[in-house]
Steps between C-alpha positions, in 0.01 A plus 500: 500500500315403818351155552149655521535656155624171356208306653254761373638474147489120506143505633389736224672276242312198634168689481574615145594146396178363646301762308676407176429129555137577580466710187668231289261233628200724444598571139567129445155428642339753267687370196346156549158643418594728212796338324471124530129426461527409131809283552341314790192406293695309233454158672134521400573430133867407432477118503176501303662714233812280480303177458256626243463407134698191403666476843170390651604147403858532632440477871731299722709567805813596307305745283343660810838523672652643183230770485567593862876513433437742211281714725761503779789604274290758314403660832861489614649655186239760404326596825782464749819553300391748233244710684553471876879504474581714194202696369411659834840672484416655161256745659465864402527681836274234649268458199485193278345384173575545130440876514745532791765313301436724199522810722844397624617448143367845403701667774820307441497558123319745274221255422198693623258622234327747733536824300536768770810370678718764669852486641365615838300177524825311549566698819204339679599305809309194375649513150788276603472197721641547851858382511558528126798693379454823311855493372599451144451135402624391157209477259436149372475432124142380552406830664652703218324286241155537659542874555609553141211320329149631559345182360672303775344723763159452341550122484588498871185698582284259297663207682415662835143561382476131407576412861245755623236357262563150631467628857157639407405162348609330822263732689210370291594130479616432856156557662340281233721194551513537880125536548421217257753268668355579842138450395583165332534358850121484504521208256611275785261569788213689331506254205476782244606343171357760261786718372268788414378509861859527627568776247187693605592482869853614413366795299283611792802494731709690245239774476509526879880527490506795265205673665690468826790686339259773394350529846845516659689180582731701728216509754550129569872487415588437865365144466715415197812381688306283752309329217817415305677385818204272580514366144875437522464318831221292350695384196809449718316266739322316217836449327663352810193280562511358144875436516470303825185311403554414136866488402784619729753405230391795287801696627708299253339702218707800607779348295523638143533137385120481507483783247693276262266208577195723437611582147603140436149390590305780330722586202371778275169517689693592815658791317166627363354497853802670654296821519295342777816484712562872442165583665662421836696828481222727371469776757876518560530828309275667760774494765707724272229700322333608827820538696437872549236437765755314714878446508741234385575344838138446616408350161798264512421397857138425410601297193789303653334423832133448406410499131768271360478226771119496488489469121766229481328289766160548335626387158686214665185398685293503181764287329491250787120482479491465119768229500245276676183652346579542130136541396465814713731715281218716344397616849826437684490785752146455630526120478807510728307679776367280782120475478448663839690813395361540149248781561724707732783475245261585217390816680858600580602444137212716377605781737863464394396526133313823573796649687756397239286628213453837669877537536568405137234739370643782714846422361359537148369846588851595612651384169247707303569808713876467443453462123278808500773695683737417213240621245433143388136461603188713444384722782298313762355593835721381785348482849762479773458358848752528781320278746686178588670483157678833442497614138261234371311610190154418367418570133128452420540461121767230531301322771199452270717405201670230707162375621364469145809311383496273804130417458539438126793262556328314783168453324646465151765237578356349816810281535771584750762319291434727202493808722825370651662501157404864449604596852832314475597662168423849632701445817788332318543787254490744792779305673705489180470879457613543861801275437613697195456838670689381807789395276517857370482633857798282596708665227373859490393561862708263711801542262583132516677300235294410190599139570299505824200649323528246219524214750187627678308534173611162365433306820155634585402597146571152362282341768217740420540439126472124560172555682387740226577245230269251668224761508524551122292185450231645732442822306196361311360365830467833680857626486400751233298707748789694664665547160189663355429706813858620526497594131194719558648662811833546323342686208310730738806569717742558217257720305443712810876539549554580131218756487605668826856534378395644162271751674782606734742552211241715324454704819875552515502615137210744546597651836519879526845655490621702799568794268126517418411496870749776586373714212150510652612683814394437863128510413549243221288727282186393685292590803642346820224413749532399868565134572738222413500309171652152500574394142565128470744394230720203422789731414777537755641799311345781296145634483237270343305604194174448693580815702525709182184336367316594820614862490406529133141406572469668841751788547496488880677286757585480869750721675715204607572236235652162584587245233467158662669193354418168670747240383628156592861436595628139466518448877246325727426809704623858536541641854247774564768759574659434159180476297456863392733686267421872494622756249410831342396579144599848387579799725355531849240752389335235279395294805543180300641187662562140411440203730616152404341229714714187492333172590635147511320216329357388836412846631145615558417845367400724791156653553432832337482697827833362618654577164383862496635558851833335422526700179444835671750418775759386245462809279524728805818323607640528148431875489689561822786264421535669163510843668763384749724360227431740214794733585318805379336350195171686529330337207577143611573200283371506144652171388270284711741349755319263736552442871392237754384738771355261756848391605568850633546516875264799519220335301161547663607800710448769234120485497255432779239233434179457692178306459184699461141431411327667209323736743826608662662548160217723382545714812873524426622415851877545517759342720676715760823648367407424141456745218136572414407465136185641356314296244513626143165347408225737401184512715309327219743208495485475877118478489514234228747297704283525811194385302693204357624394846144514633388268219792263573496438879796259478728794417416667831560195716853437375809661645710725279867587520561872522839661441624812674815693419739557787523868599876524456730749331641394163813647345324524164140633527417330170541161667231590752277627222540176304425288805189705576376449145559124530308470828218716369481293180466181704233657717306618196502149356678278253384390158638194321559529126553177311514417132210310345680333211365356175767290329476405134737337254623701204333425170822367344585265789549130440218256577671367812567850635139605429374192682725568801413871524126442449502227767691736732243772435217255570661395829549864604133576440368195684736466797519718809572867442835644620314699765398175675855366515632835624223540762399837356173634648237529229365828638835671428581331169546684169558293185676640195427320174807406295525315169803285424590360158779247539 
């Protein structure tokens, strides 16, 4: 190899390395604004919460140093050791959170309760983590036990839902305590001593927070990282200033000996207020739960290099200040600020609270969306934005529910210590759920020794249980709030899962047999009209009873019939080229197909126009692949074998696609070299369509995708005929048929089952319709009424 080639290769390697470093630093910069806002706000209220209640009278230098020592070691063990070092490695193809842990468990063992699982789902490229072995690994006794007992699977799902419920509670309580703690700074300079006034100001700011989410927080998301960086620099400098000015010996409190001295001084009261220490790590879960927006290395760099040093120095600085100003404990953070800097710091803290709250609320939306993907949350409207924060979701219903809860807690309690009890319990239970699920991941996914998993669970779980035991005394003082809220959310989520599963099983029982379909003949015993009918069903196999119900009441249907099943696979995302499974129902002359759309729990369902175009291209590819591999089987596959057609090397070359306006489409302008197709619509239908388009000008301004069949010679003329019918059906128009279900409990059901089914039916009637979640255009929607007695 010549020296020039070697120098070129080394130069390109240097350029690539610089690009990787630049990208790493940019992601680390972004993560500061969206992952660590909540964690960085904890200095506002930690010391006040520790020295509340009976500990107001136990204030001396050793007690202050002991509190700081507890804070330092809690940050070190939970934030740095558990999350930054271990939990970030427990990702699910880059995604984190309790649902991601559950998804990994579902793939590694048969734990998933999603009903329409297929063996082909396991062939997805994202089904197994990169680098994992697909070879035969001896099954552990724990795995066999869980797979064998259905009740164990259900208990695991309920445990995961408990973590999700606590994450929703965190989304409501975090803005309340952060805003109230920030506004309480006005007590120093503005001399506002009326608690109700502070609560009213906080409520106004909270309303603005949630309205900002509704109006689109992504529009100002570019300022999130600079605000948090400014806040971190502020608390970093204030911490160093207080250490130097008030008590440089505070570094001695890094020794765990001061933890012992703290409990010797405070006794039982120190244990009951231990929950205040835990507030220093609230927000840590975000670096794992929202990992999908970034990567492990940038998050670790941001935490190790910026977040952790700034927080430790800030808490150390507050301890140094309080050791010489014991009376300032109730307002320790703002009291430790030099008078000249009070108002600038107050403004920066208010901005940081807004930024951190927006990120936590957005994280709550993501949790709800993931639970909905696993059929564990009622249908809601999800608005997706890809500007600045790719994949971020906004859910209007959840936004207003969180606002109502946050306002009620702020105005009802009006005390940040009581809100802190509620917030701490919610976050602590969430961390405990994460610890238990990670222990299972160590055994079932990482295939490590049960001893390692047990050591992980005992070490971190025992610490969290100690904190939880101290919170037990705070349940009557506000700690009951997350327990009640999570109980309500849990009932709703479990009932929705239970009802959806019962409805699916009934659909499976009532589906039409293939023998009945074949006995009807190619015309299905009805009039076949031009166009394409997309029949949505939850069944991945068989023909749904809603199709028979439709034909019974209206004995006519479209020439091309496609049964569409949109389902969730327990993976974060499904590559677009692997998303569609295409198959045939019955002989070729029936013109009936099946399309299974596989989405991950983080995927966004595509727009209806994109879906129609992808569907036509996929079916066309399937028809030609089937003809090439049929080996003379003229009637095709009757048993419903499915194929992933988008991975074919010839995909996209079988049909010609072009954009056309409504005017061009009406004039039937064809591409050169393409086969001309005449419309099968009657003149009357054409006039009605023209009149409708004149009344709806927006239909004329949009661009439409038009398909043209390549003018090539096919070995089997029936393949060309089938493709022509498909293209003509798409040009004529597609109609979406979806079941409009009414679910009722059987008369002889037990009281609990009647309550669950009736609640499920109520939720179905009052939540978003399936057409909204599937992005089905209302103008093309046909609903088929179905009654279910379960």
